[in-house]
């Protein structure tokens, strides 16, 4: 007599694979963004299977998702590699951030209400009170600061009224994180400069021209710092 298949077990298998793929994706993504996996690193699938103690399927799924975000590249018959970093890409990325975030910030200021202003103040307060590094040499990152930093930039554009602008802004921010971490690892930082407060003050004063100008300069200064590392 054939044994009946438990429908709960059958339904659970795809969910378990998806959970595994998501876990691997999250870890690899974090490693790539923080440059723990440097640019151009070859990603051997079987080595990743051993690292995460899983089969081929969830690893391939995770790598495919990272490819869609341009964090990983796949070449025919050559497998997967971490996407490269370059001065040309840095310049292109910085211009895109200045354009998208500048537009979204300007629209947020134009539509400013109390909720947006309160959210911006809270985000800046958390950022200013969170230590940026956990070591004296400024090379050991603080995940709490990084999250507060991300949330501040999200808050700046959150009132623009465009889901697409907010989404693209977030994608550009994370792409820029790879370059920022490259500079951090090389010991380059502007830890004593609070460039966020002037942006906050201009935004709260509803001075869109000044706020977007300061934000643009903020992005450009980061790019200039990274470029010294790429040049070396």
mmCIF file of C-alpha atoms in Angstrom:
data_model
loop_
_atom_site.group_PDB
_atom_site.id
_atom_site.type_symbol
_atom_site.label_atom_id
_atom_site.label_comp_id
_atom_site.label_asym_id
_atom_site.label_seq_id
_atom_site.Cartn_x
_atom_site.Cartn_y
_atom_site.Cartn_z
ATOM 1 C CA UNK A 1 0.000 0.000 0.000
ATOM 2 C CA UNK A 2 1.436 3.359 -1.023
ATOM 3 C CA UNK A 3 2.077 5.707 1.845
ATOM 4 C CA UNK A 4 0.109 8.940 1.661
ATOM 5 C CA UNK A 5 2.117 12.132 1.334
ATOM 6 C CA UNK A 6 1.654 14.625 4.128
ATOM 7 C CA UNK A 7 0.527 17.866 2.372
ATOM 8 C CA UNK A 8 1.991 19.932 5.186
ATOM 9 C CA UNK A 9 5.430 18.416 4.549
ATOM 10 C CA UNK A 10 5.136 19.034 0.796
ATOM 11 C CA UNK A 11 4.123 22.654 1.316
ATOM 12 C CA UNK A 12 6.884 23.207 3.854
ATOM 13 C CA UNK A 13 9.721 22.218 1.504
ATOM 14 C CA UNK A 14 9.615 25.297 -0.803
ATOM 15 C CA UNK A 15 9.226 27.560 2.228
ATOM 16 C CA UNK A 16 12.287 25.982 3.880
ATOM 17 C CA UNK A 17 14.345 26.423 0.691
ATOM 18 C CA UNK A 18 13.237 30.032 0.422
ATOM 19 C CA UNK A 19 14.235 30.650 4.049
ATOM 20 C CA UNK A 20 17.664 29.127 3.432
ATOM 21 C CA UNK A 21 18.147 31.171 0.258
ATOM 22 C CA UNK A 22 17.131 34.359 2.056
ATOM 23 C CA UNK A 23 19.527 33.670 4.920
ATOM 24 C CA UNK A 24 22.418 33.045 2.513
ATOM 25 C CA UNK A 25 21.443 36.094 0.469
ATOM 26 C CA UNK A 26 21.400 38.318 3.566
ATOM 27 C CA UNK A 27 24.840 37.150 4.723
ATOM 28 C CA UNK A 28 26.492 37.389 1.308
ATOM 29 C CA UNK A 29 24.902 40.761 0.687
ATOM 30 C CA UNK A 30 26.248 42.079 3.983
ATOM 31 C CA UNK A 31 29.707 40.684 3.204
ATOM 32 C CA UNK A 32 29.693 42.365 -0.212
ATOM 33 C CA UNK A 33 28.427 45.738 1.023
ATOM 34 C CA UNK A 34 31.023 45.866 3.815
ATOM 35 C CA UNK A 35 33.774 44.635 1.467
ATOM 36 C CA UNK A 36 34.352 41.545 3.602
ATOM 37 C CA UNK A 37 34.059 39.953 0.155
ATOM 38 C CA UNK A 38 36.193 42.300 -1.989
ATOM 39 C CA UNK A 39 35.334 43.321 -5.533
ATOM 40 C CA UNK A 40 36.082 40.739 -8.231
ATOM 41 C CA UNK A 41 36.165 37.863 -5.711
ATOM 42 C CA UNK A 42 35.183 34.607 -7.398
ATOM 43 C CA UNK A 43 32.200 33.004 -5.670
ATOM 44 C CA UNK A 44 32.629 29.262 -5.868
ATOM 45 C CA UNK A 45 29.208 27.679 -5.468
ATOM 46 C CA UNK A 46 30.437 24.446 -3.912
ATOM 47 C CA UNK A 47 32.601 26.355 -1.446
ATOM 48 C CA UNK A 48 29.556 28.416 -0.480
ATOM 49 C CA UNK A 49 27.538 25.226 -0.059
ATOM 50 C CA UNK A 50 30.158 24.014 2.408
ATOM 51 C CA UNK A 51 30.282 27.351 4.199
ATOM 52 C CA UNK A 52 26.534 27.466 4.742
ATOM 53 C CA UNK A 53 26.100 23.676 4.951
ATOM 54 C CA UNK A 54 23.359 23.633 2.329
ATOM 55 C CA UNK A 55 22.687 22.203 -1.132
ATOM 56 C CA UNK A 56 23.176 23.896 -4.488
ATOM 57 C CA UNK A 57 19.640 25.245 -4.919
ATOM 58 C CA UNK A 58 19.521 27.901 -2.129
ATOM 59 C CA UNK A 59 23.025 29.115 -2.979
ATOM 60 C CA UNK A 60 22.139 29.570 -6.649
ATOM 61 C CA UNK A 61 18.929 31.353 -5.669
ATOM 62 C CA UNK A 62 20.839 33.732 -3.377
ATOM 63 C CA UNK A 63 23.439 34.481 -6.069
ATOM 64 C CA UNK A 64 20.721 35.108 -8.652
ATOM 65 C CA UNK A 65 19.062 37.651 -6.343
ATOM 66 C CA UNK A 66 22.399 39.383 -5.772
ATOM 67 C CA UNK A 67 22.946 39.474 -9.539
ATOM 68 C CA UNK A 68 19.637 41.298 -9.968
ATOM 69 C CA UNK A 69 20.943 43.968 -7.564
ATOM 70 C CA UNK A 70 24.215 44.265 -9.529
ATOM 71 C CA UNK A 71 26.212 43.157 -6.489
ATOM 72 C CA UNK A 72 27.262 39.939 -8.200
ATOM 73 C CA UNK A 73 28.062 39.267 -11.838
ATOM 74 C CA UNK A 74 27.607 36.028 -13.739
ATOM 75 C CA UNK A 75 29.663 35.201 -16.802
ATOM 76 C CA UNK A 76 28.999 32.262 -19.101
ATOM 77 C CA UNK A 77 31.121 29.259 -18.109
ATOM 78 C CA UNK A 78 32.956 31.365 -15.514
ATOM 79 C CA UNK A 79 30.508 31.361 -12.640
ATOM 80 C CA UNK A 80 29.796 34.200 -10.250
ATOM 81 C CA UNK A 81 32.060 37.028 -9.056
ATOM 82 C CA UNK A 82 31.549 40.016 -6.782
ATOM 83 C CA UNK A 83 30.825 43.084 -8.902
ATOM 84 C CA UNK A 84 33.867 45.305 -9.510
ATOM 85 C CA UNK A 85 34.468 48.771 -8.073
ATOM 86 C CA UNK A 86 35.890 51.525 -10.249
ATOM 87 C CA UNK A 87 36.372 55.271 -10.409
ATOM 88 C CA UNK A 88 34.031 55.489 -13.404
ATOM 89 C CA UNK A 89 31.293 53.637 -11.529
ATOM 90 C CA UNK A 90 31.875 55.782 -8.434
ATOM 91 C CA UNK A 91 31.442 58.980 -10.472
ATOM 92 C CA UNK A 92 28.294 57.642 -12.142
ATOM 93 C CA UNK A 93 26.862 56.503 -8.809
ATOM 94 C CA UNK A 94 27.599 59.846 -7.139
ATOM 95 C CA UNK A 95 25.918 61.800 -9.948
ATOM 96 C CA UNK A 96 22.878 59.544 -9.712
ATOM 97 C CA UNK A 97 22.647 60.018 -5.934
ATOM 98 C CA UNK A 98 22.942 63.781 -6.231
ATOM 99 C CA UNK A 99 20.152 63.834 -8.820
ATOM 100 C CA UNK A 100 17.718 61.375 -7.220
ATOM 101 C CA UNK A 101 18.213 62.322 -3.576
ATOM 102 C CA UNK A 102 18.337 66.013 -4.418
ATOM 103 C CA UNK A 103 15.000 65.748 -6.222
ATOM 104 C CA UNK A 104 13.430 63.673 -3.435
ATOM 105 C CA UNK A 105 14.713 66.016 -0.707
ATOM 106 C CA UNK A 106 13.411 69.070 -2.543
ATOM 107 C CA UNK A 107 9.970 67.456 -2.894
ATOM 108 C CA UNK A 108 10.026 66.460 0.777
ATOM 109 C CA UNK A 109 10.728 70.053 1.779
ATOM 110 C CA UNK A 110 8.018 71.383 -0.528
ATOM 111 C CA UNK A 111 5.488 69.003 1.037
ATOM 112 C CA UNK A 112 6.908 69.245 4.558
ATOM 113 C CA UNK A 113 4.542 68.522 7.410
ATOM 114 C CA UNK A 114 4.988 67.987 11.147
ATOM 115 C CA UNK A 115 5.320 64.218 10.837
ATOM 116 C CA UNK A 116 8.185 64.498 8.345
ATOM 117 C CA UNK A 117 9.993 67.098 10.430
ATOM 118 C CA UNK A 118 9.615 65.023 13.610
ATOM 119 C CA UNK A 119 10.872 61.908 11.839
ATOM 120 C CA UNK A 120 13.885 63.803 10.548
ATOM 121 C CA UNK A 121 14.697 65.182 14.000
ATOM 122 C CA UNK A 122 14.421 61.757 15.613
ATOM 123 C CA UNK A 123 16.619 60.182 12.923
ATOM 124 C CA UNK A 124 19.292 62.849 13.371
ATOM 125 C CA UNK A 125 19.143 62.568 17.171
ATOM 126 C CA UNK A 126 19.834 58.825 16.975
ATOM 127 C CA UNK A 127 22.618 59.350 14.456
ATOM 128 C CA UNK A 128 24.340 62.052 16.512
ATOM 129 C CA UNK A 129 24.177 59.988 19.712
ATOM 130 C CA UNK A 130 25.525 56.766 18.219
ATOM 131 C CA UNK A 131 29.308 56.179 18.164
ATOM 132 C CA UNK A 132 30.510 55.729 14.611
ATOM 133 C CA UNK A 133 33.340 53.304 15.354
ATOM 134 C CA UNK A 134 33.972 50.643 17.967
ATOM 135 C CA UNK A 135 37.776 50.934 17.882
ATOM 136 C CA UNK A 136 40.288 53.755 18.243
ATOM 137 C CA UNK A 137 41.745 53.206 14.770
ATOM 138 C CA UNK A 138 38.337 53.983 13.189
ATOM 139 C CA UNK A 139 38.395 50.755 11.191
ATOM 140 C CA UNK A 140 35.984 48.647 13.229
ATOM 141 C CA UNK A 141 32.529 49.657 12.138
ATOM 142 C CA UNK A 142 29.520 50.217 14.360
ATOM 143 C CA UNK A 143 26.464 48.500 12.924
ATOM 144 C CA UNK A 144 24.257 50.702 15.110
ATOM 145 C CA UNK A 145 25.765 53.844 13.562
ATOM 146 C CA UNK A 146 25.428 52.457 10.071
ATOM 147 C CA UNK A 147 21.749 51.751 10.601
ATOM 148 C CA UNK A 148 21.215 55.204 12.128
ATOM 149 C CA UNK A 149 23.069 56.730 9.173
ATOM 150 C CA UNK A 150 20.873 54.872 6.698
ATOM 151 C CA UNK A 151 17.718 55.879 8.555
ATOM 152 C CA UNK A 152 18.718 59.557 8.489
ATOM 153 C CA UNK A 153 19.126 59.519 4.717
ATOM 154 C CA UNK A 154 15.834 57.638 4.398
ATOM 155 C CA UNK A 155 14.155 60.289 6.558
ATOM 156 C CA UNK A 156 15.464 63.095 4.335
ATOM 157 C CA UNK A 157 13.627 61.785 1.278
ATOM 158 C CA UNK A 158 10.703 60.066 3.008
ATOM 159 C CA UNK A 159 8.308 62.973 2.500
ATOM 160 C CA UNK A 160 8.704 63.235 -1.276
ATOM 161 C CA UNK A 161 5.496 61.311 -1.966
ATOM 162 C CA UNK A 162 7.101 59.001 -4.542
ATOM 163 C CA UNK A 163 7.587 55.324 -3.753
ATOM 164 C CA UNK A 164 9.918 54.976 -6.736
ATOM 165 C CA UNK A 165 12.186 57.831 -5.693
ATOM 166 C CA UNK A 166 12.441 56.421 -2.163
ATOM 167 C CA UNK A 167 13.197 52.931 -3.477
ATOM 168 C CA UNK A 168 15.851 54.115 -5.925
ATOM 169 C CA UNK A 169 17.396 56.334 -3.270
ATOM 170 C CA UNK A 170 17.738 53.309 -0.994
ATOM 171 C CA UNK A 171 19.333 51.238 -3.745
ATOM 172 C CA UNK A 172 21.843 53.974 -4.519
ATOM 173 C CA UNK A 173 22.654 54.376 -0.827
ATOM 174 C CA UNK A 174 23.514 50.709 -0.489
ATOM 175 C CA UNK A 175 25.583 50.716 -3.672
ATOM 176 C CA UNK A 176 27.553 53.633 -2.220
ATOM 177 C CA UNK A 177 28.123 51.708 1.018
ATOM 178 C CA UNK A 178 30.592 49.409 -0.751
ATOM 179 C CA UNK A 179 32.731 52.408 -1.637
ATOM 180 C CA UNK A 180 32.414 53.963 1.812
ATOM 181 C CA UNK A 181 33.517 50.727 3.473
ATOM 182 C CA UNK A 182 36.453 50.498 1.092
ATOM 183 C CA UNK A 183 37.614 53.884 2.395
ATOM 184 C CA UNK A 184 36.936 52.855 5.997
ATOM 185 C CA UNK A 185 39.072 49.736 5.690
ATOM 186 C CA UNK A 186 41.879 51.875 4.248
ATOM 187 C CA UNK A 187 41.657 54.123 7.307
ATOM 188 C CA UNK A 188 40.034 57.042 5.487
ATOM 189 C CA UNK A 189 37.132 58.761 7.245
ATOM 190 C CA UNK A 190 35.691 62.129 8.190
ATOM 191 C CA UNK A 191 34.640 61.054 11.668
ATOM 192 C CA UNK A 192 35.134 64.511 13.186
ATOM 193 C CA UNK A 193 32.923 66.287 10.668
ATOM 194 C CA UNK A 194 29.184 66.412 11.230
ATOM 195 C CA UNK A 195 27.945 67.140 7.738
ATOM 196 C CA UNK A 196 24.464 65.894 8.575
ATOM 197 C CA UNK A 197 23.462 68.668 10.981
ATOM 198 C CA UNK A 198 23.673 71.525 8.415
ATOM 199 C CA UNK A 199 21.557 69.434 6.030
ATOM 200 C CA UNK A 200 19.018 68.870 8.817
ATOM 201 C CA UNK A 201 18.888 72.567 9.715
ATOM 202 C CA UNK A 202 18.447 73.679 6.102
ATOM 203 C CA UNK A 203 15.697 71.094 5.575
ATOM 204 C CA UNK A 204 13.830 72.174 8.709
ATOM 205 C CA UNK A 205 14.194 75.808 7.626
ATOM 206 C CA UNK A 206 12.541 74.772 4.313
ATOM 207 C CA UNK A 207 15.547 76.089 2.398
ATOM 208 C CA UNK A 208 15.490 73.553 -0.440
ATOM 209 C CA UNK A 209 18.329 75.159 -2.403
ATOM 210 C CA UNK A 210 20.724 75.083 0.558
ATOM 211 C CA UNK A 211 19.656 71.642 1.744
ATOM 212 C CA UNK A 212 20.140 70.009 -1.658
ATOM 213 C CA UNK A 213 23.435 71.842 -2.159
ATOM 214 C CA UNK A 214 24.726 70.555 1.200
ATOM 215 C CA UNK A 215 23.529 67.040 0.443
ATOM 216 C CA UNK A 216 25.276 67.098 -2.933
ATOM 217 C CA UNK A 217 28.488 68.275 -1.323
ATOM 218 C CA UNK A 218 28.149 65.544 1.308
ATOM 219 C CA UNK A 219 27.994 62.867 -1.402
ATOM 220 C CA UNK A 220 30.828 64.449 -3.360
ATOM 221 C CA UNK A 221 33.149 64.623 -0.360
ATOM 222 C CA UNK A 222 32.610 60.939 0.303
ATOM 223 C CA UNK A 223 33.391 60.185 -3.347
ATOM 224 C CA UNK A 224 36.555 62.276 -3.199
ATOM 225 C CA UNK A 225 37.703 60.344 -0.136
ATOM 226 C CA UNK A 226 37.041 57.000 -1.791
ATOM 227 C CA UNK A 227 38.810 58.113 -4.956
ATOM 228 C CA UNK A 228 42.068 58.512 -3.053
ATOM 229 C CA UNK A 229 41.812 54.830 -2.141
ATOM 230 C CA UNK A 230 40.880 53.707 -5.648
ATOM 231 C CA UNK A 231 43.716 55.780 -7.061
ATOM 232 C CA UNK A 232 46.165 54.110 -4.714
#
